Amino acid sequence: MSPSPSRVAIVTGAARGIGAAVARRLAAEGFAVALLDLDEAGCRSGADAITADGGRALGVGLDVSDAAQVDASVSRVAEELGPPTVLVNNAGITRDNLLFKMSEQDWDSVINVHLRGSFLMSRAAQKYMTEQGWGRIVNLSSTSALGNRGQANYSTAKAGLQGLTKTLAIELGKFGVTANAIAPGFIATDMTRATAERLGVSFEDMQKAAAQEIPVRRVGQPEDIAGVTAFLVSDDASFVSGQVIYVAGGPKD
Ligand code: NAP
């Protein structure tokens, strides 16, 4: 086991929800953290909170599906915080609809943010990881990768991320870089709150109903995902690569 030479992490979609919790947790683990998101103000306030707690952090606004913005942002992180050795591809959107009502725009935007975004971010960051001979990539998949009504675009993207994860593990392993995916079940965030609104049910009722179907009888919180991420980016996880870890309060098919 070789220790990380540069403890600098990038978390995308870090302005809120799971990404914000992951950024806070990695900062608590001693990483300098770059918070990247479309919402630049949200990233900056997250970074300010980490700095106020004695950590090092940087907030950067970007669209992960734009190659030029991705390359410029990752270079900026390297200059201001140091070479990034951890990347958490978490930025995501939903544009749910049944197949016969799903527009091409709904398909393209979901595929672009999750798949193109994770590809572009991984391509930009791997340079620093392979140079350092140590790296960790964690991709946010979903239980929806197994199929979910109204989510042809999202489930395709989340299944695609599992394939990307395994290929990154195969290509980058000899450089000391691992790649794993976390596939969350129901996590209480703005994303699931928006789903409740779209379906016309209260978020509280939706969580209660979901909890009844989950073996541990509760919905997940962003911190549940942050804890598993902290393990996957640690030295303890150096022999874990190319895996998909379902974090869903019970087994999934
Ligand atoms: P969230 O609260 O909606 O946060 C997602 C963040 O990603 C937002 O801050 C959003 O920015 C940002 N983002 C969207 N498009 C972006 C882009 N093109 N470039 C940069 N940032 C972008 O979602 P969440 O629930 O925390 O989900 C985080 C990840 O976990 C997603 O990949 C999601 O698919 C996955 N996941 C979530 C659940 C769940 O139950 N919540 C379950 C399984 C998987 P804006 O605020 O500007 O839109």
PDB file of C-alpha atoms and ligand atoms in Angstrom, residues 12-20 36-39 62-65 89-94 112-114 140-144 154 158 161 182-192 222, ligand 1:
ATOM      1  CA  THR A  12     -18.722  17.336  -9.205  1.00  0.00           C
ATOM      2  CA  GLY A  13     -22.303  18.405  -8.502  1.00  0.00           C
ATOM      3  CA  ALA A  14     -21.037  19.509  -5.090  1.00  0.00           C
ATOM      4  CA  ALA A  15     -23.259  22.557  -4.558  1.00  0.00           C
ATOM      5  CA  ARG A  16     -25.918  20.485  -2.804  1.00  0.00           C
ATOM      6  CA  GLY A  17     -27.241  17.034  -2.003  1.00  0.00           C
ATOM      7  CA  ILE A  18     -24.946  14.008  -2.142  1.00  0.00           C
ATOM      8  CA  GLY A  19     -22.042  15.944  -3.687  1.00  0.00           C
ATOM      9  CA  ALA A  20     -22.047  18.548  -0.896  1.00  0.00           C
ATOM     10  CA  LEU A  36     -17.458  21.823  -9.022  1.00  0.00           C
ATOM     11  CA  ASP A  37     -21.027  22.520 -10.117  1.00  0.00           C
ATOM     12  CA  LEU A  38     -23.177  24.487 -12.555  1.00  0.00           C
ATOM     13  CA  ASP A  39     -24.138  26.515  -9.474  1.00  0.00           C
ATOM     14  CA  LEU A  62     -18.662  24.578 -14.745  1.00  0.00           C
ATOM     15  CA  ASP A  63     -20.827  22.419 -16.963  1.00  0.00           C
ATOM     16  CA  VAL A  64     -19.320  18.904 -16.803  1.00  0.00           C
ATOM     17  CA  SER A  65     -20.550  18.145 -20.325  1.00  0.00           C
ATOM     18  CA  ASN A  89     -18.290  11.993 -10.649  1.00  0.00           C
ATOM     19  CA  ASN A  90     -21.533  12.944  -8.939  1.00  0.00           C
ATOM     20  CA  ALA A  91     -23.125  15.722 -11.067  1.00  0.00           C
ATOM     21  CA  GLY A  92     -26.484  14.556 -12.308  1.00  0.00           C
ATOM     22  CA  ILE A  93     -29.930  15.492 -13.557  1.00  0.00           C
ATOM     23  CA  THR A  94     -33.219  13.725 -14.187  1.00  0.00           C
ATOM     24  CA  ASN A 112     -24.548  14.263 -21.673  1.00  0.00           C
ATOM     25  CA  VAL A 113     -24.363  15.221 -18.006  1.00  0.00           C
ATOM     26  CA  HIS A 114     -23.868  11.715 -16.599  1.00  0.00           C
ATOM     27  CA  LEU A 140     -22.324   7.769  -8.937  1.00  0.00           C
ATOM     28  CA  SER A 141     -24.516   5.131 -10.552  1.00  0.00           C
ATOM     29  CA  SER A 142     -27.986   4.242  -9.226  1.00  0.00           C
ATOM     30  CA  THR A 143     -30.324   1.334  -8.543  1.00  0.00           C
ATOM     31  CA  SER A 144     -32.102   2.714 -11.627  1.00  0.00           C
ATOM     32  CA  TYR A 154     -31.365   7.977 -16.657  1.00  0.00           C
ATOM     33  CA  LYS A 158     -26.412   4.913 -14.863  1.00  0.00           C
ATOM     34  CA  LEU A 161     -21.443   4.480 -15.844  1.00  0.00           C
ATOM     35  CA  ILE A 182     -21.651   3.593  -5.901  1.00  0.00           C
ATOM     36  CA  ALA A 183     -25.258   2.820  -6.820  1.00  0.00           C
ATOM     37  CA  PRO A 184     -27.535   4.551  -4.316  1.00  0.00           C
ATOM     38  CA  GLY A 185     -31.157   3.703  -3.735  1.00  0.00           C
ATOM     39  CA  PHE A 186     -33.542   6.380  -2.436  1.00  0.00           C
ATOM     40  CA  ILE A 187     -31.538   9.258  -0.941  1.00  0.00           C
ATOM     41  CA  ALA A 188     -33.357  12.298   0.482  1.00  0.00           C
ATOM     42  CA  THR A 189     -32.133  15.251  -1.617  1.00  0.00           C
ATOM     43  CA  ASP A 190     -33.556  17.975  -3.861  1.00  0.00           C
ATOM     44  CA  MET A 191     -33.527  15.418  -6.699  1.00  0.00           C
ATOM     45  CA  THR A 192     -35.973  13.059  -4.944  1.00  0.00           C
ATOM     46  CA  PRO A 222     -26.400  12.009   1.634  1.00  0.00           C
TER      47      PRO A 222
HETATM   48  P1  NAP B   1     -29.112  17.033  -6.682  1.00  0.00           P
HETATM   49  O1  NAP B   1     -29.465  17.390  -5.268  1.00  0.00           O
HETATM   50  O2  NAP B   1     -30.043  17.379  -7.772  1.00  0.00           O
HETATM   51  O3  NAP B   1     -27.651  17.618  -6.983  1.00  0.00           O
HETATM   52  C1  NAP B   1     -27.056  17.428  -8.251  1.00  0.00           C
HETATM   53  C2  NAP B   1     -26.060  18.536  -8.474  1.00  0.00           C
HETATM   54  O4  NAP B   1     -25.456  18.321  -9.779  1.00  0.00           O
HETATM   55  C3  NAP B   1     -26.727  19.918  -8.511  1.00  0.00           C
HETATM   56  O5  NAP B   1     -26.023  20.810  -7.678  1.00  0.00           O
HETATM   57  C4  NAP B   1     -26.650  20.292  -9.985  1.00  0.00           C
HETATM   58  O6  NAP B   1     -26.490  21.680 -10.219  1.00  0.00           O
HETATM   59  C5  NAP B   1     -25.383  19.589 -10.415  1.00  0.00           C
HETATM   60  N1  NAP B   1     -25.326  19.488 -11.869  1.00  0.00           N
HETATM   61  C6  NAP B   1     -26.326  19.137 -12.717  1.00  0.00           C
HETATM   62  N2  NAP B   1     -25.906  19.211 -13.993  1.00  0.00           N
HETATM   63  C7  NAP B   1     -24.623  19.617 -13.959  1.00  0.00           C
HETATM   64  C8  NAP B   1     -23.649  19.888 -14.963  1.00  0.00           C
HETATM   65  N3  NAP B   1     -23.920  19.759 -16.284  1.00  0.00           N
HETATM   66  N4  NAP B   1     -22.419  20.306 -14.573  1.00  0.00           N
HETATM   67  C9  NAP B   1     -22.131  20.457 -13.267  1.00  0.00           C
HETATM   68  N5  NAP B   1     -23.009  20.232 -12.270  1.00  0.00           N
HETATM   69  C10 NAP B   1     -24.242  19.810 -12.611  1.00  0.00           C
HETATM   70  O7  NAP B   1     -28.866  15.439  -6.813  1.00  0.00           O
HETATM   71  P2  NAP B   1     -28.429  14.318  -5.747  1.00  0.00           P
HETATM   72  O8  NAP B   1     -29.646  13.621  -5.314  1.00  0.00           O
HETATM   73  O9  NAP B   1     -27.483  14.890  -4.756  1.00  0.00           O
HETATM   74  O10 NAP B   1     -27.672  13.301  -6.736  1.00  0.00           O
HETATM   75  C11 NAP B   1     -26.255  13.281  -6.884  1.00  0.00           C
HETATM   76  C12 NAP B   1     -25.895  12.101  -7.775  1.00  0.00           C
HETATM   77  O11 NAP B   1     -26.372  10.890  -7.193  1.00  0.00           O
HETATM   78  C13 NAP B   1     -26.505  12.158  -9.171  1.00  0.00           C
HETATM   79  O12 NAP B   1     -25.608  11.628 -10.114  1.00  0.00           O
HETATM   80  C14 NAP B   1     -27.708  11.265  -9.040  1.00  0.00           C
HETATM   81  O13 NAP B   1     -28.109  10.758 -10.294  1.00  0.00           O
HETATM   82  C15 NAP B   1     -27.175  10.196  -8.106  1.00  0.00           C
HETATM   83  N6  NAP B   1     -28.223   9.456  -7.397  1.00  0.00           N
HETATM   84  C16 NAP B   1     -29.102  10.081  -6.569  1.00  0.00           C
HETATM   85  C17 NAP B   1     -30.079   9.346  -5.919  1.00  0.00           C
HETATM   86  C18 NAP B   1     -31.096   9.969  -4.991  1.00  0.00           C
HETATM   87  O14 NAP B   1     -32.006   9.246  -4.542  1.00  0.00           O
HETATM   88  N7  NAP B   1     -30.997  11.239  -4.649  1.00  0.00           N
HETATM   89  C19 NAP B   1     -30.162   7.964  -6.127  1.00  0.00           C
HETATM   90  C20 NAP B   1     -29.254   7.354  -6.988  1.00  0.00           C
HETATM   91  C21 NAP B   1     -28.278   8.113  -7.617  1.00  0.00           C
HETATM   92  P3  NAP B   1     -27.785  22.662 -10.290  1.00  0.00           P
HETATM   93  O15 NAP B   1     -28.169  22.848  -8.872  1.00  0.00           O
HETATM   94  O16 NAP B   1     -27.298  23.906 -10.918  1.00  0.00           O
HETATM   95  O17 NAP B   1     -28.797  21.936 -11.125  1.00  0.00           O
END
